[in-house]
Every structure is written in C-alpha cells, then in structure tokens.
PDB file of C-alpha atoms in Angstrom:
ATOM      1  CA  UNK A   1       0.000   0.000   0.000  1.00 89.00           C
ATOM      2  CA  UNK A   2       1.310   3.423  -1.001  1.00 96.00           C
ATOM      3  CA  UNK A   3       0.098   6.795   0.248  1.00 98.00           C
ATOM      4  CA  UNK A   4       0.647   9.498  -2.334  1.00 98.00           C
ATOM      5  CA  UNK A   5      -0.694  12.809  -3.518  1.00 98.00           C
ATOM      6  CA  UNK A   6      -3.702  12.179  -5.704  1.00 97.00           C
ATOM      7  CA  UNK A   7      -6.198  13.978  -7.873  1.00 97.00           C
ATOM      8  CA  UNK A   8      -9.699  15.208  -7.203  1.00 97.00           C
ATOM      9  CA  UNK A   9     -10.899  12.702  -9.810  1.00 96.00           C
ATOM     10  CA  UNK A  10      -9.404   9.852  -7.759  1.00 96.00           C
ATOM     11  CA  UNK A  11     -10.987  11.342  -4.638  1.00 96.00           C
ATOM     12  CA  UNK A  12     -14.449  11.373  -6.244  1.00 95.00           C
ATOM     13  CA  UNK A  13     -14.033   7.719  -7.199  1.00 94.00           C
ATOM     14  CA  UNK A  14     -13.048   6.505  -3.736  1.00 94.00           C
ATOM     15  CA  UNK A  15     -15.552   8.716  -1.886  1.00 95.00           C
ATOM     16  CA  UNK A  16     -18.280   7.238  -4.068  1.00 93.00           C
ATOM     17  CA  UNK A  17     -17.346   3.769  -2.782  1.00 93.00           C
ATOM     18  CA  UNK A  18     -17.628   4.701   0.900  1.00 92.00           C
ATOM     19  CA  UNK A  19     -21.193   4.012   1.962  1.00 86.00           C
ATOM     20  CA  UNK A  20     -21.119   6.197   5.097  1.00 85.00           C
ATOM     21  CA  UNK A  21     -21.250   9.320   2.956  1.00 79.00           C
ATOM     22  CA  UNK A  22     -24.900  10.263   2.597  1.00 64.00           C
ATOM     23  CA  UNK A  23     -24.100  12.961   0.062  1.00 73.00           C
ATOM     24  CA  UNK A  24     -22.330  12.013  -3.125  1.00 81.00           C
ATOM     25  CA  UNK A  25     -19.439  14.322  -3.917  1.00 90.00           C
ATOM     26  CA  UNK A  26     -18.733  15.295  -7.499  1.00 93.00           C
ATOM     27  CA  UNK A  27     -15.684  16.854  -9.053  1.00 95.00           C
ATOM     28  CA  UNK A  28     -17.631  20.120  -9.231  1.00 96.00           C
ATOM     29  CA  UNK A  29     -18.670  19.981  -5.545  1.00 95.00           C
ATOM     30  CA  UNK A  30     -15.070  19.329  -4.436  1.00 96.00           C
ATOM     31  CA  UNK A  31     -13.771  22.184  -6.580  1.00 97.00           C
ATOM     32  CA  UNK A  32     -16.476  24.536  -5.260  1.00 96.00           C
ATOM     33  CA  UNK A  33     -15.583  23.739  -1.641  1.00 95.00           C
ATOM     34  CA  UNK A  34     -11.830  24.100  -2.137  1.00 97.00           C
ATOM     35  CA  UNK A  35     -12.005  27.114  -4.433  1.00 96.00           C
ATOM     36  CA  UNK A  36      -8.616  28.725  -4.906  1.00 97.00           C
ATOM     37  CA  UNK A  37      -7.277  27.698  -1.493  1.00 97.00           C
ATOM     38  CA  UNK A  38      -4.049  25.733  -1.162  1.00 97.00           C
ATOM     39  CA  UNK A  39      -5.073  22.097  -0.780  1.00 98.00           C
ATOM     40  CA  UNK A  40      -3.809  18.558  -0.402  1.00 98.00           C
ATOM     41  CA  UNK A  41      -5.416  15.415  -1.795  1.00 98.00           C
ATOM     42  CA  UNK A  42      -3.911  12.197  -0.439  1.00 98.00           C
ATOM     43  CA  UNK A  43      -4.857   8.735  -1.632  1.00 98.00           C
ATOM     44  CA  UNK A  44      -3.999   5.255  -0.430  1.00 97.00           C
ATOM     45  CA  UNK A  45      -3.189   3.065  -3.423  1.00 94.00           C
ATOM     46  CA  UNK A  46      -3.363  -0.693  -2.921  1.00 92.00           C
ATOM     47  CA  UNK A  47      -1.908  -2.471  -5.951  1.00 88.00           C
ATOM     48  CA  UNK A  48      -3.438   0.015  -8.398  1.00 90.00           C
ATOM     49  CA  UNK A  49      -6.767   0.459  -6.584  1.00 93.00           C
ATOM     50  CA  UNK A  50      -7.398   3.609  -4.567  1.00 95.00           C
ATOM     51  CA  UNK A  51      -8.908   2.481  -1.241  1.00 96.00           C
ATOM     52  CA  UNK A  52      -8.562   5.617   0.884  1.00 97.00           C
ATOM     53  CA  UNK A  53      -8.571   9.383   0.578  1.00 97.00           C
ATOM     54  CA  UNK A  54      -7.971  12.457   2.756  1.00 98.00           C
ATOM     55  CA  UNK A  55      -8.588  15.992   1.494  1.00 98.00           C
ATOM     56  CA  UNK A  56      -7.763  19.217   3.263  1.00 98.00           C
ATOM     57  CA  UNK A  57      -7.210  22.865   2.508  1.00 98.00           C
ATOM     58  CA  UNK A  58      -5.796  26.062   3.942  1.00 98.00           C
ATOM     59  CA  UNK A  59      -8.036  28.053   6.269  1.00 97.00           C
ATOM     60  CA  UNK A  60      -5.464  30.809   6.786  1.00 96.00           C
ATOM     61  CA  UNK A  61      -1.689  31.231   6.858  1.00 96.00           C
ATOM     62  CA  UNK A  62      -1.387  29.258  10.099  1.00 97.00           C
ATOM     63  CA  UNK A  63      -4.259  26.748   9.950  1.00 98.00           C
ATOM     64  CA  UNK A  64      -5.061  23.781   7.707  1.00 98.00           C
ATOM     65  CA  UNK A  65      -8.495  22.148   7.654  1.00 98.00           C
ATOM     66  CA  UNK A  66      -8.726  18.383   7.231  1.00 98.00           C
ATOM     67  CA  UNK A  67     -12.055  18.342   5.438  1.00 97.00           C
ATOM     68  CA  UNK A  68     -13.110  14.938   4.150  1.00 95.00           C
ATOM     69  CA  UNK A  69     -11.714  11.448   3.993  1.00 94.00           C
ATOM     70  CA  UNK A  70     -12.388   7.805   4.399  1.00 94.00           C
ATOM     71  CA  UNK A  71     -11.409   4.268   3.586  1.00 95.00           C
ATOM     72  CA  UNK A  72     -13.386   1.746   1.539  1.00 95.00           C
ATOM     73  CA  UNK A  73     -14.522  -1.495   3.162  1.00 92.00           C
ATOM     74  CA  UNK A  74     -11.772  -3.343   1.278  1.00 91.00           C
ATOM     75  CA  UNK A  75      -9.121  -1.113   2.826  1.00 90.00           C
ATOM     76  CA  UNK A  76     -10.299  -1.066   6.438  1.00 92.00           C
ATOM     77  CA  UNK A  77      -8.523  -2.502   9.471  1.00 91.00           C
ATOM     78  CA  UNK A  78      -5.162  -2.154   7.741  1.00 93.00           C
ATOM     79  CA  UNK A  79      -3.888   1.138   9.182  1.00 94.00           C
ATOM     80  CA  UNK A  80      -4.768   3.142   6.089  1.00 96.00           C
ATOM     81  CA  UNK A  81      -6.639   5.921   7.912  1.00 96.00           C
ATOM     82  CA  UNK A  82      -3.698   6.237  10.332  1.00 97.00           C
ATOM     83  CA  UNK A  83      -1.257   6.388   7.429  1.00 97.00           C
ATOM     84  CA  UNK A  84      -3.275   9.078   5.663  1.00 98.00           C
ATOM     85  CA  UNK A  85      -3.499  11.104   8.888  1.00 98.00           C
ATOM     86  CA  UNK A  86       0.281  10.921   9.454  1.00 97.00           C
ATOM     87  CA  UNK A  87       1.033  11.817   5.842  1.00 98.00           C
ATOM     88  CA  UNK A  88      -1.296  14.813   6.050  1.00 98.00           C
ATOM     89  CA  UNK A  89       0.296  15.978   9.314  1.00 98.00           C
ATOM     90  CA  UNK A  90       3.805  15.717   7.805  1.00 97.00           C
ATOM     91  CA  UNK A  91       2.714  17.753   4.769  1.00 97.00           C
ATOM     92  CA  UNK A  92       0.990  20.345   6.969  1.00 97.00           C
ATOM     93  CA  UNK A  93       4.119  20.735   9.124  1.00 97.00           C
ATOM     94  CA  UNK A  94       6.421  20.983   6.082  1.00 96.00           C
ATOM     95  CA  UNK A  95       4.239  23.769   4.672  1.00 97.00           C
ATOM     96  CA  UNK A  96       4.498  25.884   7.823  1.00 96.00           C
ATOM     97  CA  UNK A  97       1.004  25.538   9.260  1.00 97.00           C
ATOM     98  CA  UNK A  98       0.762  25.772  13.057  1.00 97.00           C
ATOM     99  CA  UNK A  99      -2.558  23.994  13.617  1.00 98.00           C
ATOM    100  CA  UNK A 100      -4.814  21.495  11.946  1.00 98.00           C
ATOM    101  CA  UNK A 101      -8.572  21.428  12.443  1.00 98.00           C
ATOM    102  CA  UNK A 102     -11.063  18.686  11.700  1.00 98.00           C
ATOM    103  CA  UNK A 103     -14.742  17.930  12.385  1.00 97.00           C
ATOM    104  CA  UNK A 104     -16.391  14.572  12.819  1.00 96.00           C
ATOM    105  CA  UNK A 105     -19.773  13.276  13.898  1.00 95.00           C
ATOM    106  CA  UNK A 106     -20.701  11.358  17.025  1.00 96.00           C
ATOM    107  CA  UNK A 107     -21.797   8.398  14.871  1.00 94.00           C
ATOM    108  CA  UNK A 108     -18.261   7.847  13.524  1.00 93.00           C
ATOM    109  CA  UNK A 109     -16.660   6.238  16.571  1.00 94.00           C
ATOM    110  CA  UNK A 110     -13.668   4.981  14.589  1.00 92.00           C
ATOM    111  CA  UNK A 111     -12.779   8.485  13.436  1.00 95.00           C
ATOM    112  CA  UNK A 112     -13.283   9.939  16.903  1.00 97.00           C
ATOM    113  CA  UNK A 113     -10.940   7.312  18.373  1.00 96.00           C
ATOM    114  CA  UNK A 114      -8.370   7.931  15.626  1.00 97.00           C
ATOM    115  CA  UNK A 115      -8.350  11.652  16.358  1.00 98.00           C
ATOM    116  CA  UNK A 116      -8.166  11.250  20.134  1.00 98.00           C
ATOM    117  CA  UNK A 117      -5.429   8.604  19.848  1.00 97.00           C
ATOM    118  CA  UNK A 118      -3.416  11.053  17.743  1.00 98.00           C
ATOM    119  CA  UNK A 119      -3.638  13.887  20.287  1.00 97.00           C
ATOM    120  CA  UNK A 120      -6.357  15.972  18.666  1.00 98.00           C
ATOM    121  CA  UNK A 121      -8.296  17.961  21.244  1.00 98.00           C
ATOM    122  CA  UNK A 122     -12.027  18.579  21.264  1.00 98.00           C
ATOM    123  CA  UNK A 123     -12.494  22.300  20.879  1.00 97.00           C
ATOM    124  CA  UNK A 124     -16.229  22.600  20.345  1.00 97.00           C
ATOM    125  CA  UNK A 125     -19.436  20.564  20.236  1.00 97.00           C
ATOM    126  CA  UNK A 126     -22.038  21.499  17.637  1.00 97.00           C
ATOM    127  CA  UNK A 127     -25.446  20.129  18.619  1.00 97.00           C
ATOM    128  CA  UNK A 128     -27.838  18.787  15.982  1.00 96.00           C
ATOM    129  CA  UNK A 129     -31.345  17.279  16.173  1.00 95.00           C
ATOM    130  CA  UNK A 130     -30.018  13.759  16.756  1.00 96.00           C
ATOM    131  CA  UNK A 131     -27.257  12.918  19.242  1.00 97.00           C
ATOM    132  CA  UNK A 132     -25.537  10.688  16.662  1.00 95.00           C
ATOM    133  CA  UNK A 133     -25.241  13.684  14.321  1.00 95.00           C
ATOM    134  CA  UNK A 134     -23.597  16.042  16.830  1.00 97.00           C
ATOM    135  CA  UNK A 135     -20.384  17.469  15.335  1.00 97.00           C
ATOM    136  CA  UNK A 136     -17.195  17.449  17.344  1.00 98.00           C
ATOM    137  CA  UNK A 137     -14.624  20.060  16.331  1.00 98.00           C
ATOM    138  CA  UNK A 138     -11.001  19.047  16.934  1.00 98.00           C
ATOM    139  CA  UNK A 139      -7.739  20.962  16.822  1.00 98.00           C
ATOM    140  CA  UNK A 140      -4.117  19.886  17.015  1.00 98.00           C
ATOM    141  CA  UNK A 141      -0.982  21.984  17.342  1.00 97.00           C
ATOM    142  CA  UNK A 142       1.475  20.978  14.641  1.00 94.00           C
ATOM    143  CA  UNK A 143       5.196  21.070  15.284  1.00 81.00           C
ATOM    144  CA  UNK A 144       7.888  20.753  12.649  1.00 67.00           C
ATOM    145  CA  UNK A 145      10.123  17.771  13.233  1.00 56.00           C
TER     146      UNK A 145
END
C-alpha cells in the first residue's frame, strides 16, 4: 500500500465507494468547496486500486483544515486511515502551518478514536437534532520535526 498525492478525480471515485457518505461528492462539488485555497489530496493506493482518501485545505496562513476522507470497506482494518493522517500531518508541518482542524460526527466512533489517539483535542461541540449527528470540532498543534 502506497500513500501518495492524488487527484480530485481519484478522490471522487473513492468517496463514491464509501457508503457512510450520505451525500455524493462530485468533481464540481469538491472544486467549489476548495475554491482557490491551497489544498492537499492524499490517496492510499493498494496495488493500483485507490482504497482511501484524505482531502484538506488552507483556512489561513497558520491553519489547515482536514475536510473529508475515508477508507473503503476493502481497505479497512489495515492502518490506512492512520497512514493518511500521518502523511497529512507531515505535509501540513512541512508547509508551515501551526494547527490542523477537523470535524467529525458522534456516529463515527472509529474516526473519533483515531483523532483522540493522535492527540487531537475537542475544541467545540455542535449540537444537531439527533445525538448521533452532533459534530465534534477538533484541533491539534502541529510542530515541525
């Protein structure tokens, strides 16, 4: 398995194969969200098949936002999400950002555990109609190493 910089087209393909996403992303929707901001698209390539993705973009000169990502069923339980997270953090540090922010939902226990295990701190809780849909906002201080 190789983690590498990928394209938005590859991201659309892998996101479309992750059933947890209620909303289907398109190339146009990704481009609209990112706009002209500096961004990073990482993919996990397993023998020619993209099985994971992590997309983020610059919020300001000091802060990077880890926006959307996931791993297909085929790629799960193999450390791919952890690898994507580490690769993103290394890139963020090498580009001079001081913090990284990310949101997740209460219903995604695996993602919440991944963030907490990697020293992300809960900064804010955004309440929604259903408890499972509450958003947790995380932040992590990034240090260059």
